[in-house]
XYZ file of C-alpha atoms in Angstrom:
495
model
C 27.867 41.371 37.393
C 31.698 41.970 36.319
C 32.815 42.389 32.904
C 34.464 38.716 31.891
C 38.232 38.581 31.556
C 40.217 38.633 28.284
C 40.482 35.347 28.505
C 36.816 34.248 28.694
C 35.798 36.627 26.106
C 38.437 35.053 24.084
C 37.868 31.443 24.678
C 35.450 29.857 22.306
C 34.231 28.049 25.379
C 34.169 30.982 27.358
C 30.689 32.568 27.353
C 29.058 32.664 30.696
C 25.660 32.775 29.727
C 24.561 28.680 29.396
C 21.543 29.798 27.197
C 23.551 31.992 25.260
C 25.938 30.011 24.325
C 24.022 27.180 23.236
C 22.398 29.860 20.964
C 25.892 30.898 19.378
C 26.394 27.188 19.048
C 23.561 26.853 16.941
C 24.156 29.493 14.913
C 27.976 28.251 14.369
C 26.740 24.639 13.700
C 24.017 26.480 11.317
C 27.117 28.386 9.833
C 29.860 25.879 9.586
C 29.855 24.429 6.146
C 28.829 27.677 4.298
C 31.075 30.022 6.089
C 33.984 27.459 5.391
C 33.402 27.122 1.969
C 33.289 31.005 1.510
C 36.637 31.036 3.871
C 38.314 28.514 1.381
C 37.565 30.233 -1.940
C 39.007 33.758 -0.228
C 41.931 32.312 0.732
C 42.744 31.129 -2.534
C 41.630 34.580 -4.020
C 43.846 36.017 -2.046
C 47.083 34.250 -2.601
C 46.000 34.017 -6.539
C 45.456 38.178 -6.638
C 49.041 38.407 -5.029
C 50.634 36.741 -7.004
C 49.259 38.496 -9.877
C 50.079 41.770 -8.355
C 53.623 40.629 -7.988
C 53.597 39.799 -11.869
C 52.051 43.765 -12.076
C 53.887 45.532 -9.818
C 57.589 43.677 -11.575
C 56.262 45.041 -14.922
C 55.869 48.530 -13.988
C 59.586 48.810 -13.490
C 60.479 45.927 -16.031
C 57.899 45.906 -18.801
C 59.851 42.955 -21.104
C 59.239 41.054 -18.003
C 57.277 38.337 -19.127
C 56.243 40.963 -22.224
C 56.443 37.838 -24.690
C 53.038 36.080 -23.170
C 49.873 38.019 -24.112
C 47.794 36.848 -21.387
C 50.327 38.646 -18.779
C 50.692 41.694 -20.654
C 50.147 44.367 -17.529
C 46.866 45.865 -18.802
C 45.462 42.315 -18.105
C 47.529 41.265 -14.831
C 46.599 44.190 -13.450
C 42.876 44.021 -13.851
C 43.192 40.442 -13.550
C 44.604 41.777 -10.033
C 42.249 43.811 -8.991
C 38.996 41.611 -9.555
C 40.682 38.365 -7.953
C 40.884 40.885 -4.530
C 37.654 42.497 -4.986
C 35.291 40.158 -5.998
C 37.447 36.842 -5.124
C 38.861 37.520 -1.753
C 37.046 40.741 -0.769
C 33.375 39.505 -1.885
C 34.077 35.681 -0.176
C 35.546 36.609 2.751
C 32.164 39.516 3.550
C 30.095 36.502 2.338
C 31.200 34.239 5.270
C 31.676 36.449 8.218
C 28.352 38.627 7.493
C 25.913 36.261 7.775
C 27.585 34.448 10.692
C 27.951 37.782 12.472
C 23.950 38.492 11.446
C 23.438 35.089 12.589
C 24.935 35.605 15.942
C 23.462 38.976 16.810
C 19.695 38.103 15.654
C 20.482 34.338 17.865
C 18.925 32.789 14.650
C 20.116 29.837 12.987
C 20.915 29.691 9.397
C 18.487 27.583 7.726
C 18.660 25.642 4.138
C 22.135 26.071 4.632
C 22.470 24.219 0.928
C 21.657 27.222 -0.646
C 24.357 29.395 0.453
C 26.901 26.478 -0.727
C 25.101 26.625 -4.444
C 25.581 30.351 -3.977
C 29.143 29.562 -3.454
C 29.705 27.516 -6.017
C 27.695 29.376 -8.291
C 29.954 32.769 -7.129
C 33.528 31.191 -7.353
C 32.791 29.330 -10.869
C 31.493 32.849 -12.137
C 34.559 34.827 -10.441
C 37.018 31.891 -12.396
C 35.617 32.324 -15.596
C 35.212 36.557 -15.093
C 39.375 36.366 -14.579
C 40.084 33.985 -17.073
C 38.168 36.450 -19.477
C 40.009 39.109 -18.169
C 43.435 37.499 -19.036
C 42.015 36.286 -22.581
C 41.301 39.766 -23.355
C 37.642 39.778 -23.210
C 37.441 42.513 -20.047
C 35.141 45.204 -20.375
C 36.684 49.188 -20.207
C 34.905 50.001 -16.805
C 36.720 50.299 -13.406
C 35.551 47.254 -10.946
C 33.434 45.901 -13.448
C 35.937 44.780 -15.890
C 34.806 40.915 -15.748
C 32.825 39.420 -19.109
C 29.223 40.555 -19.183
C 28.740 36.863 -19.550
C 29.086 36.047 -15.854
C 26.547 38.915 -14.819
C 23.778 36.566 -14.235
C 25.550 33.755 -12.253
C 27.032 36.832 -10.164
C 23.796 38.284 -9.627
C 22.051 34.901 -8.758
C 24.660 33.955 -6.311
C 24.459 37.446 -4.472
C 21.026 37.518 -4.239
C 20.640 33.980 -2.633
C 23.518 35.280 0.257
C 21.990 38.631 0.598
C 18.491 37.135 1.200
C 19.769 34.618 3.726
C 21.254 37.526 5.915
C 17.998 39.078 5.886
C 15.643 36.450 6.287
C 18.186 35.626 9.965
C 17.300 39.914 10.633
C 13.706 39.005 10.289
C 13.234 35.892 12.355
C 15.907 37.239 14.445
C 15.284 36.103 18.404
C 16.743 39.640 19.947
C 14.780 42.589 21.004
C 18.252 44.732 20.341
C 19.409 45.835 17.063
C 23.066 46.407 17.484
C 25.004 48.801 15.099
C 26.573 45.927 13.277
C 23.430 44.795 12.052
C 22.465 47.819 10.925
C 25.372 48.216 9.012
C 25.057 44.650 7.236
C 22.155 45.164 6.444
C 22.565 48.878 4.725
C 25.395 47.151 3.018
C 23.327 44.076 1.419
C 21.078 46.463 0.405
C 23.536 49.060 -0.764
C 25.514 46.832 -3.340
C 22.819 45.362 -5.636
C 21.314 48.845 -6.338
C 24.781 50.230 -7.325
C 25.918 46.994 -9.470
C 22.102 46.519 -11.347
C 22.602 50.498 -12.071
C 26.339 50.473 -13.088
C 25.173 47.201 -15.181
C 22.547 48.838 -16.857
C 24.003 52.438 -17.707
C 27.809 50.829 -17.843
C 27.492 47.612 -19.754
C 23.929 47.405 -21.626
C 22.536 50.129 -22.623
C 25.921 52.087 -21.682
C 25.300 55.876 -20.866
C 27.360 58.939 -23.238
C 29.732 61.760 -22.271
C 29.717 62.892 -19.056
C 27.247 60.866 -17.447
C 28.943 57.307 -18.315
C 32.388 59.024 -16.413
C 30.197 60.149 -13.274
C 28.116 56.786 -13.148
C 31.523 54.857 -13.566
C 33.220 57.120 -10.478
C 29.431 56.784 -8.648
C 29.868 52.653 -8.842
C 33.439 52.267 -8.429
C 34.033 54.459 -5.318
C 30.920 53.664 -3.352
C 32.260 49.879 -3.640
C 34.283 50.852 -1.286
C 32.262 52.911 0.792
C 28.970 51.485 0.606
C 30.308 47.849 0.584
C 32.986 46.813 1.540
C 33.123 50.065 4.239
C 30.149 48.909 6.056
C 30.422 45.339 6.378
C 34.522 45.937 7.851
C 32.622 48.470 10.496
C 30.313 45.846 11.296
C 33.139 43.230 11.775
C 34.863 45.559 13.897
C 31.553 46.799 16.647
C 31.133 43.282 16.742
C 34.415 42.201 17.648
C 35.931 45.218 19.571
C 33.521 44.821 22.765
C 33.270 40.961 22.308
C 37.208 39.900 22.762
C 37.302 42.701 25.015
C 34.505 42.097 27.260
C 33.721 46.055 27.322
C 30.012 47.184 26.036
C 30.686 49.781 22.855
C 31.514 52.969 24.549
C 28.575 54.907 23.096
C 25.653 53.628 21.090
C 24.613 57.235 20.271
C 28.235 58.018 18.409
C 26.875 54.884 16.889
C 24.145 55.990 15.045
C 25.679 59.373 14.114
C 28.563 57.381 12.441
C 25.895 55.519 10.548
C 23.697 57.685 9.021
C 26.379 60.552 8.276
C 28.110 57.457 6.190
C 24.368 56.886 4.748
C 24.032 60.295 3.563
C 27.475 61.669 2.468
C 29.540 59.282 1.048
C 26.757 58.450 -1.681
C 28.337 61.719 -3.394
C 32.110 61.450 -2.513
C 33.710 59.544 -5.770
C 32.523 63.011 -8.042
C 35.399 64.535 -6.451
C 38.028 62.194 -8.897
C 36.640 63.986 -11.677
C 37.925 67.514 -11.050
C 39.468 69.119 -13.584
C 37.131 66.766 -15.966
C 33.798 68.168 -18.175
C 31.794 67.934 -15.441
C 29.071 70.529 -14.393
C 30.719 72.899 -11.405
C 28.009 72.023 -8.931
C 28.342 68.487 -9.234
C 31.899 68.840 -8.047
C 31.027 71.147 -5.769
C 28.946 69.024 -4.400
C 31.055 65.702 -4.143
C 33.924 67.888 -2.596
C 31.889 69.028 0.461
C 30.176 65.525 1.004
C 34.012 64.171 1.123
C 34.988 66.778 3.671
C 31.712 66.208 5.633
C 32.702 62.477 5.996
C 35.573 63.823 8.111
C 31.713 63.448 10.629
C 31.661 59.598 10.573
C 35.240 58.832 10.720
C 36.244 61.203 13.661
C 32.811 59.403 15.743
C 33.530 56.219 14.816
C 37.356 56.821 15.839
C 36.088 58.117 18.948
C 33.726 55.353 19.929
C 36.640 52.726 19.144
C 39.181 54.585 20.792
C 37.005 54.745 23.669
C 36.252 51.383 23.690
C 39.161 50.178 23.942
C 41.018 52.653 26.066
C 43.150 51.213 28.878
C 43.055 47.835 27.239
C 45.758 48.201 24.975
C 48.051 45.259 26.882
C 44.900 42.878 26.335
C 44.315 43.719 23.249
C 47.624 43.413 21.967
C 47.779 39.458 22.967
C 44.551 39.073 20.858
C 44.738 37.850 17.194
C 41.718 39.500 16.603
C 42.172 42.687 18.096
C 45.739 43.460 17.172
C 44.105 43.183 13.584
C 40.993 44.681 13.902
C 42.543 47.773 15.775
C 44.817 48.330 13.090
C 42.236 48.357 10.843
C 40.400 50.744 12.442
C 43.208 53.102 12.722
C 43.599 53.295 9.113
C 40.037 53.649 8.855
C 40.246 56.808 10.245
C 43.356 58.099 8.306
C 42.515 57.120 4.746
C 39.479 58.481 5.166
C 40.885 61.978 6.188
C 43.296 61.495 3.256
C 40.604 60.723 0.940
C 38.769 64.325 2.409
C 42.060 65.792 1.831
C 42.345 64.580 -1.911
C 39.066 66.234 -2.511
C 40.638 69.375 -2.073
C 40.819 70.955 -5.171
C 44.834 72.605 -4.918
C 45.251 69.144 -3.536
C 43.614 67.127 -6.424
C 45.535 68.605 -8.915
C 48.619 66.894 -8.063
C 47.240 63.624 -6.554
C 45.149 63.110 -9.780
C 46.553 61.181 -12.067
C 49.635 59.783 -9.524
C 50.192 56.934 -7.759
C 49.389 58.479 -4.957
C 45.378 57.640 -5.768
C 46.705 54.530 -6.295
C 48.036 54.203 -2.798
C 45.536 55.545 -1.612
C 43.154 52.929 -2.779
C 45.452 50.219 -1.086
C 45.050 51.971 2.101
C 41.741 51.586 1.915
C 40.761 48.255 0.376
C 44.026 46.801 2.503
C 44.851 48.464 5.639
C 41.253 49.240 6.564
C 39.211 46.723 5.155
C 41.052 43.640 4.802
C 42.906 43.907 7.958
C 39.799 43.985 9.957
C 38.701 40.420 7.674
C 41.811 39.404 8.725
C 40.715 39.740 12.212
C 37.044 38.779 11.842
C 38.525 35.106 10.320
C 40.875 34.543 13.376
C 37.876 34.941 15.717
C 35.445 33.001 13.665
C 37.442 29.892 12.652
C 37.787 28.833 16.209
C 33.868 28.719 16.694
C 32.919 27.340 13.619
C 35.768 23.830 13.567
C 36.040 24.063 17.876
C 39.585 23.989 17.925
C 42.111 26.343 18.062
C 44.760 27.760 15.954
C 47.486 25.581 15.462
C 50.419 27.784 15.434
C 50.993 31.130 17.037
C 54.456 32.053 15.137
C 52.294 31.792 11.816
C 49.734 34.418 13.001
C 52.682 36.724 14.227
C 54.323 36.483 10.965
C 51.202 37.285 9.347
C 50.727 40.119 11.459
C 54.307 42.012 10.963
C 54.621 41.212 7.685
C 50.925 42.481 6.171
C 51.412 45.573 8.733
C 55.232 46.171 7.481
C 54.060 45.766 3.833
C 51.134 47.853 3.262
C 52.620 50.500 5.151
C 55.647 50.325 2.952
C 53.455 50.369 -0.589
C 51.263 53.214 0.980
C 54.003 55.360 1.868
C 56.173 54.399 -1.209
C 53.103 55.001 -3.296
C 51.854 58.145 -1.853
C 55.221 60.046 -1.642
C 56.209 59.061 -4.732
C 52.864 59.805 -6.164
C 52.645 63.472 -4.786
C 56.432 63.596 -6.041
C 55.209 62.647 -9.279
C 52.333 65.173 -9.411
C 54.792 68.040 -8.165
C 56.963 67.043 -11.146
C 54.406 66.982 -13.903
C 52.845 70.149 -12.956
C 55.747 72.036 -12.861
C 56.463 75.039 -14.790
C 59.257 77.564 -16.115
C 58.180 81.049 -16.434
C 57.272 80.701 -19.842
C 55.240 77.733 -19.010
C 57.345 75.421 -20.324
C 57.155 71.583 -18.510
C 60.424 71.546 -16.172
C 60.707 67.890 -16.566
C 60.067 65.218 -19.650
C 57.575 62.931 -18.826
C 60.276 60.258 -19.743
C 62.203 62.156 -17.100
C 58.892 61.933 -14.631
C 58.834 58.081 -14.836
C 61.970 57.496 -14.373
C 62.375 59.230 -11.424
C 59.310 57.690 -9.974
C 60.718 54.011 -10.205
C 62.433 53.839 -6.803
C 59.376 54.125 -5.136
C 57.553 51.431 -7.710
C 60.613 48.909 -6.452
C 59.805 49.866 -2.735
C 56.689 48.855 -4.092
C 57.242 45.557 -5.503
C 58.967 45.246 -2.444
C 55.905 45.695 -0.012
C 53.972 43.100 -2.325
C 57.081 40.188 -1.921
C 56.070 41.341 2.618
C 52.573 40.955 1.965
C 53.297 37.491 -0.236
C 55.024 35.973 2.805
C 52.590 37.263 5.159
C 49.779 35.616 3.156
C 51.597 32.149 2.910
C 51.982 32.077 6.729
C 48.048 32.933 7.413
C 47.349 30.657 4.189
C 49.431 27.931 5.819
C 47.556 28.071 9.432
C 43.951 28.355 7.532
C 44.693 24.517 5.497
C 46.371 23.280 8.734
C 43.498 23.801 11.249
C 41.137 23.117 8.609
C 42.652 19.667 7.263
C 44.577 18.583 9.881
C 43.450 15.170 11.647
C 41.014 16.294 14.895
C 42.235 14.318 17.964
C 43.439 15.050 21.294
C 42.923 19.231 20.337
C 39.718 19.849 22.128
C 39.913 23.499 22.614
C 40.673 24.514 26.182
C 42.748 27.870 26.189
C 42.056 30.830 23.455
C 45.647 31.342 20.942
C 47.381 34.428 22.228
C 49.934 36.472 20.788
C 51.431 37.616 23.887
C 51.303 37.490 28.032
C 47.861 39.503 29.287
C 48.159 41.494 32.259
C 46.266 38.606 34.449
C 48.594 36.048 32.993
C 51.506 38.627 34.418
């Protein structure tokens, strides 16, 4: 039988398989209220954590801007910031496409749907109180989990009732297959709970001394990334790569290498922020050569992508999903060889301490992982409402202008950071600092206004997807039955 055209794959109603279909059906039907409420709530994250990294990234070249209001001082913005992403938009956003995409894969419905929308609930009331503590002043001194110890519980209980539900659709799944995606989700809903009860527990409650309360904090805070919010992006994208393409994933073999080498190395990568610190040699040691052996997973997965979609690039291109996705995967590839590179001791010691980690963490938690949400939302929305996007122009201006703006910040932020790091570590011949430190910062503030600049691109960008979201969601359904999948350009067989 021939692969399906670009079209069909595309098409909500395009699935050639009668009995499979009706199966994805079920599972969107089984999905629809959940996943929308968790859509909702990370759309709202998201345009309330830009805006507060608008307010942050002002202040860094302005600090009397706004200086007169406690609650925005930057120290609390900032953080403020960085949990609204993280937990608001980042956590929501894995909360409604994982379980649909478990859903799908295992052909299982969702059951007792009600409890993933107390879950919700439950999550976005605890998120809303964690920030407003955060701006009060009540945040606790521990990267990623700055929120009030007071909302650990309601976090905990939501998470648990979402993490169950994507297992108990693994166990009754109807499949014989287990695909890669699933075995990513569920290595990722596993993952998180045994880093956040440990981080809890050594971090916040009976909180660890010395040395070990700097490693746990690096230990928690980096393998967010990796052992989170990593592996559920990698799932979206093996699910949706051969899917809108029609194409089979080019090796299931590179597939399972990519896996486990994630599994067992990047568990020890986040040591390597602490060189230069009080830290036992081999544990550094250690943590640098598990970063460079990640270069293992990313080249394989890079590969198998690549591979995937070679000779499709036209197709792809027209896709909403795959223009985002792709790009996403592309930068999955290069942070993590920058993040290899930063491990590097000559290397660390001018990174450290720069905004070039800073960058760096953008490139990541943006260009990788949210750009491949980004996707994973403009695939899923169709299926779960049955109608189609309502307005092509707003996804192309929320392509260009979240790909034009976090390549601006990264760049501005990671040549300005290793400029930064050149300058403070340089010496006369009698040792004596070449530059100020006063001297330092100010010569670092064009690059925080290119900055502040990439945040007003991303700002726009997020308004235009924001806009589409509340229209297809809200507006009236009448004569919109969907016939024809949204495309961003002509394919080749429309040519």
């Amino acid at each position: 039988m021939s692969s399906p055209s670009i079209i069909q794959s595309i098409a909500p109603t395009g699935d050639a398989n009668l009995e499979l279909k009706v199966r994805l059906g079920e599972v969107d039907d089984s999905m629809r209220q959940p996943a929308m409420l968790f859509l909702i709530s990370a759309v709202l994250w998201l345009l309330a954590g830009t805006f507060l990294a608008i307010i942050a990234a002002i202040k860094a070249t302005n600090p009397e801007f706004l200086g007169a209001t406690e609650w925005l001082t930057f120290g609390r913005v900032r953080t403020a910031h960085l949990n609204a992403m993280i937990y608001g938009w980042g956590n929501n956003v894995i909360f409604a496409v994982a379980p649909w995409i478990m859903g799908r894969l295992s052909r299982a419905r969702i059951r007792h749907t009600n409890i993933l929308l107390v879950a919700g609930v439950f999550w976005n009331i605890a998120i809303t109180i964690g920030i407003i503590g955060i701006l009060k002043g009540d945040m606790i001194a521990v990267e990623w989990l700055e929120m009030p110890a007071y909302i650990t519980p309601l976090v905990a209980i939501s998470y648990a009732l979402v993490g169950v539900w994507v297992i108990i659709a693994f166990r009754w799944r109807q499949s014989e297959h287990v695909y890669v995606s699933q075995w990513y989700l569920l290595a990722a809903f596993f993952w998180l709970p045994w880093l956040y009860i440990v981080a809890q527990v050594m971090l916040v409650f009976e909180p660890a001394t010395g040395v070990v309360q700097s490693l746990t904090n690096w230990w928690f805070a980096h393998n967010v990334l990796g052992l989170w919010l990593t592996p559920c992006a990698l799932a979206a994208a093996y699910y949706l790569i051969p899917k809108v393409l029609g194409r089979p994933i080019h090796s299931y073999y590179l597939s399972v290498v990519g896996f486990w080498a994630l599994a067992l190395f990047y568990n020890w990568a986040g040591v390597h922020h602490l060189i230069g610190g009080p830290v036992p040699a081999w544990v550094i040691s250690a943590g640098t050569v598990a970063s460079v052996m990640m270069v293992i997973p990313v080249i394989v997965v890079a590969v198998n992508h690549h591979l995937t979609v070679v000779g499709l690039h036209k197709q792809g291109w027209a896709s909403p999903t795959i223009r985002f996705v792709v790009f996403g995967a592309i930068n999955y590839t290069v942070v993590s060889l920058f993040g290899s590179m930063m491990a590097l001791r000559h290397v660390n010691e001018t990174t450290h301490f720069t905004h070039f980690t800073v960058g760096h963490a953008h490139h990541g938690v943006y260009a990788f992982f949210t750009m491949i949400m980004f996707g994973a939302v403009y695939y899923m929305m169709p299926r779960l409402l049955d109608r189609e996007w309502p307005n092509a122009f707003l996804i192309k201006a929320h392509w260009w202008m979240c790909a034009m703006g976090i390549v601006l910040m990264v760049v501005a932020l990671q040549v300005g950071g290793w400029l930064q790091g050149m300058q403070m570590n340089a010496l006369t011949e009698d040792g004596t600092p070449v530059y100020t430190f006063l001297e330092v910062v100010e010569n670092t503030k064009p690059w925080l206004w290119a900055r502040s600049l990439s945040g007003l691109l991303l700002l726009v960008g997020h308004l235009a997807f924001a806009v589409n979201v509340f229209w297809m969601v809200f507006s009236p359904k009448t004569q919109d039955r969907v016939t024809e999948p949204t495309l961003l350009a002509p394919t080749t067989e429309q040519a």
